[in-house]
Short mmCIF file of C-alpha atoms in Angstrom, two decimals:
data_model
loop_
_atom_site.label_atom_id
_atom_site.label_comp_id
_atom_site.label_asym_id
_atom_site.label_seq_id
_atom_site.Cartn_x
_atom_site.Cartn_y
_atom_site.Cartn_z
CA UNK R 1 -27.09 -4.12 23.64
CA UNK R 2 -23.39 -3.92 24.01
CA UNK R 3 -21.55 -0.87 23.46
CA UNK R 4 -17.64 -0.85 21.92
CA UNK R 5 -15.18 0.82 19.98
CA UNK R 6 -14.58 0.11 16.00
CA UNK R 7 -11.44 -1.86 15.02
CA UNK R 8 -11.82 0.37 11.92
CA UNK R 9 -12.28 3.71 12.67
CA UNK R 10 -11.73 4.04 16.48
CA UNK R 11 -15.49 5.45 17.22
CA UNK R 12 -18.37 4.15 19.51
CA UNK R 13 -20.49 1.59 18.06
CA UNK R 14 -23.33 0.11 19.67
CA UNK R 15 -23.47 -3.61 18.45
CA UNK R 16 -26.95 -5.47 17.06
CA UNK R 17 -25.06 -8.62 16.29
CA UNK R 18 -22.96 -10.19 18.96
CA UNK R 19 -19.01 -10.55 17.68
CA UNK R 20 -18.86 -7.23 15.37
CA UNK R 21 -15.84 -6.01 15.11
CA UNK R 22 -16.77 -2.91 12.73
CA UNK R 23 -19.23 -0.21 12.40
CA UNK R 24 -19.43 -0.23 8.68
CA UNK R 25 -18.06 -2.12 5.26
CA UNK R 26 -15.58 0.39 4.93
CA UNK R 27 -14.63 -0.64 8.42
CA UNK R 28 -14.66 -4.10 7.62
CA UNK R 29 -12.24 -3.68 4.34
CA UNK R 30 -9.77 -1.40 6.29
CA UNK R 31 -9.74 -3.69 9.41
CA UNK R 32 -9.11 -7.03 6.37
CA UNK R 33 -6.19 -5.16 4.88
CA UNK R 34 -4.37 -4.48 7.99
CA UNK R 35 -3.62 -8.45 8.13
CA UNK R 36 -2.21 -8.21 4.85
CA UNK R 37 -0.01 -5.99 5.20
CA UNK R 38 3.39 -6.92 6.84
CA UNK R 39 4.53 -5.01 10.14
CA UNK R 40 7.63 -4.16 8.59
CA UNK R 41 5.45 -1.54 7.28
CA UNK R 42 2.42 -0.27 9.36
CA UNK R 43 5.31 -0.49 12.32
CA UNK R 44 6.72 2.49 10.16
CA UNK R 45 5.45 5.87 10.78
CA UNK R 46 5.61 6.19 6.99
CA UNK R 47 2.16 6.41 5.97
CA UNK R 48 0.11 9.48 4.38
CA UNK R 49 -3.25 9.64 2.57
CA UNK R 50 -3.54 9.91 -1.27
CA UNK R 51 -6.01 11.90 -3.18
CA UNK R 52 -7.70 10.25 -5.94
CA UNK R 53 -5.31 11.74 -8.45
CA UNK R 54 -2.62 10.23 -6.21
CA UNK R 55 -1.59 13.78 -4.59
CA UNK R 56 -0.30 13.38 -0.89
CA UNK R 57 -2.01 14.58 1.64
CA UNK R 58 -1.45 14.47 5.28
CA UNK R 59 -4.02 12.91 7.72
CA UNK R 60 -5.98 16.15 8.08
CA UNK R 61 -6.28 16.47 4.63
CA UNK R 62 -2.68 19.31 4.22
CA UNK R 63 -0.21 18.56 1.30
CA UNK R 64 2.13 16.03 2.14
CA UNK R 65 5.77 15.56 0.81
CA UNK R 66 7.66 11.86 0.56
CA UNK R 67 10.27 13.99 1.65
CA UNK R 68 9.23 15.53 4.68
CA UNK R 69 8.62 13.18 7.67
CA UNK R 70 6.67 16.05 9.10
CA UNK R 71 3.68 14.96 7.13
CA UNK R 72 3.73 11.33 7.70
CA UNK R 73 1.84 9.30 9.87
CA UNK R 74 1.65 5.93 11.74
CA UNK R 75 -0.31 3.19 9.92
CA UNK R 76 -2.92 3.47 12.70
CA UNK R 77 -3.95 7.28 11.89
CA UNK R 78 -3.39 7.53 8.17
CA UNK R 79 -6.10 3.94 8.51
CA UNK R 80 -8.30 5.32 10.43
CA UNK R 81 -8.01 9.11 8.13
CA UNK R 82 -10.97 9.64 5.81
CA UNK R 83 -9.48 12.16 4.24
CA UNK R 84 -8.57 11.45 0.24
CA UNK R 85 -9.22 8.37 -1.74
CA UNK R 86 -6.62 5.69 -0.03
CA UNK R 87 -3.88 5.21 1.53
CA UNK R 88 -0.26 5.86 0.50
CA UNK R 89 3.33 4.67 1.99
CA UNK R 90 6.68 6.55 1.74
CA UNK R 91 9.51 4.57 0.89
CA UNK R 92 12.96 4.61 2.44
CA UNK R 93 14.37 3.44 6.15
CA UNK R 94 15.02 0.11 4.38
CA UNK R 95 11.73 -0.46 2.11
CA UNK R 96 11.25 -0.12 -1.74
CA UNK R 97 9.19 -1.01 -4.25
CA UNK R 98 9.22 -2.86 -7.65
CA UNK R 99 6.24 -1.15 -9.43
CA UNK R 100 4.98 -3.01 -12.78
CA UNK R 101 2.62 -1.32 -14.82
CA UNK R 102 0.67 -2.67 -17.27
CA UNK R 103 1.72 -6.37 -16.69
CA UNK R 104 -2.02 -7.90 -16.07
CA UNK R 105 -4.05 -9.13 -18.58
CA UNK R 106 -7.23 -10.75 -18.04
CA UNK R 107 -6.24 -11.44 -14.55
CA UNK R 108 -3.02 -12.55 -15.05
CA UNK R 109 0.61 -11.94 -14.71
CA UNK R 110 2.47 -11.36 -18.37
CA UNK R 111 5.12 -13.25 -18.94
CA UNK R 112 7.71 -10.29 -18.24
CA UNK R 113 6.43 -9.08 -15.35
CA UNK R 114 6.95 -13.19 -13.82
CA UNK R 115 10.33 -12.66 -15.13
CA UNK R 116 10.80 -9.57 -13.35
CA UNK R 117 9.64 -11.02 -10.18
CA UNK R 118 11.49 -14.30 -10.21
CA UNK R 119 14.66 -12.10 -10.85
CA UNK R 120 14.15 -10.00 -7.84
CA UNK R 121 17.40 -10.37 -5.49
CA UNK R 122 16.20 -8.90 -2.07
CA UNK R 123 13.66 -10.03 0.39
CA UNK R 124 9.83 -9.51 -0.58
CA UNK R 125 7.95 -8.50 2.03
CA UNK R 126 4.60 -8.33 0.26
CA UNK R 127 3.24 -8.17 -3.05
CA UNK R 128 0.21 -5.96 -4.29
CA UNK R 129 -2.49 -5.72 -7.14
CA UNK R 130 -2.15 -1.51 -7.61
CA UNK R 131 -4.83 0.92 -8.02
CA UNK R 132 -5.52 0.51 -11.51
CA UNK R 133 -5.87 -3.26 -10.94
CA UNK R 134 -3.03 -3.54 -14.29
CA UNK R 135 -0.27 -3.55 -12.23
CA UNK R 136 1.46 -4.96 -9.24
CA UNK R 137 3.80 -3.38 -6.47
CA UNK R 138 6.58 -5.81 -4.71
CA UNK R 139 7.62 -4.43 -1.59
CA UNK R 140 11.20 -5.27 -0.82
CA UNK R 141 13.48 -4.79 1.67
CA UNK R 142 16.13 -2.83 0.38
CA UNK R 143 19.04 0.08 0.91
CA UNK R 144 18.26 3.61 -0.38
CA UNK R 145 19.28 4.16 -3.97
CA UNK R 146 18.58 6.07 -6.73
CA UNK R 147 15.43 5.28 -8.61
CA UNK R 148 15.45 3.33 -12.17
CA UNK R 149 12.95 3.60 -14.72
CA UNK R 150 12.84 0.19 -17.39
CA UNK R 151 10.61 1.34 -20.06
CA UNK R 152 11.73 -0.94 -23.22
CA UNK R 153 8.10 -2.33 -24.13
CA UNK R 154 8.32 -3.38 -19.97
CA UNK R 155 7.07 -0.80 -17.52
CA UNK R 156 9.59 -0.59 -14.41
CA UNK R 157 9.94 1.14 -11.90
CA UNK R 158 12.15 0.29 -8.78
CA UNK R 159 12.40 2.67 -6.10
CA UNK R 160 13.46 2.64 -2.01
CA UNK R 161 13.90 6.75 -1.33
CA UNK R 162 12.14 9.74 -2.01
CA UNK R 163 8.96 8.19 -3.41
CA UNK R 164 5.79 6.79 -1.87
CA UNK R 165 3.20 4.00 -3.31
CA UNK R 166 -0.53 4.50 -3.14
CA UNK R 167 -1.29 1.19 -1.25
CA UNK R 168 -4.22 -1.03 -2.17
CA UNK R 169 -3.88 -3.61 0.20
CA UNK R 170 -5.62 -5.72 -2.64
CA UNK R 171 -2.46 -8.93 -2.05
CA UNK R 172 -1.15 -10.53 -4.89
CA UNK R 173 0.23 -14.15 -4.83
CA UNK R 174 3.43 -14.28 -6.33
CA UNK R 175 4.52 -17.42 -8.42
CA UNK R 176 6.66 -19.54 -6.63
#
């Protein structure tokens, strides 16, 4: 029997089948999101961990702010973290998010949110069913700015400073 380290958590694993790459299924998912997710973000030390209520927390389970670098992490500890319910990212140093709430139904996009998203001007870098599985985040690449709220039957929310997004990794094909 072979002995190696999980892609997942980082631990010792002695391996029964030949080729595992993971100790566990949570392994498994965390190792499958980190393909999704596009190095323009987990090469960011932006990255804390999220309580189920969606309080920050750092790696080691202390508050964390989305102003305070202090309490950030790299993609690689905040993954590998148990600590809270998921994983969060900060936005800012270039990257924002277009968070639509409410636009699923049944699966599918509403016709305002594909309006939304087809009249997005800067570069997507990924796309994002959110943790209520309702709702979709588009990361973009984009200058700080203040935040905007659209709440006029739409639910819109577009911020790139001073925020972070509880990250799913659950990716969301955008229509073309």
């Amino acid at each position: 029997m072979e002995s190696r380290v999980c892609e997942g958590c980082g631990c010792g694993m002695k391996l029964f089948r030949e080729g595992a790459r993971t100790c566990s299924a949570k392994c498994r998912k965390r190792v499958s999101r980190r393909g999704k997710l596009p190095a323009a973000m987990t090469s960011r030390d932006r990255w804390i961990r999220r309580t189920a209520s969606k309080r920050p927390v750092t790696v080691d389970g202390r508050p964390a702010s989305s102003t305070d670098s202090a309490t950030w992490s790299s993609f690689s500890a905040a993954s590998k973290s148990s600590v809270g319910a998921g994983l969060g990212f900060v936005l800012g140093d270039g990257i924002g998010c277009i968070d639509l709430d409410h636009c699923m139904v049944d699966g599918r996009l509403s016709g305002w949110a594909r309006e939304a998203i087809e009249s997005i001007a800067e570069p997507i870098l990924f796309a994002e069913v959110s943790q209520s599985g309702e709702g979709i985040h588009v990361f973009i690449e984009a200058p700080e700015a203040p935040g905007r709220k659209i709440r006029d039957g739409r639910n819109i929310e577009r911020y790139t400073v001073g925020r972070y997004i509880a990250v799913t990794g659950k990716a969301f094909s955008l229509p073309s």
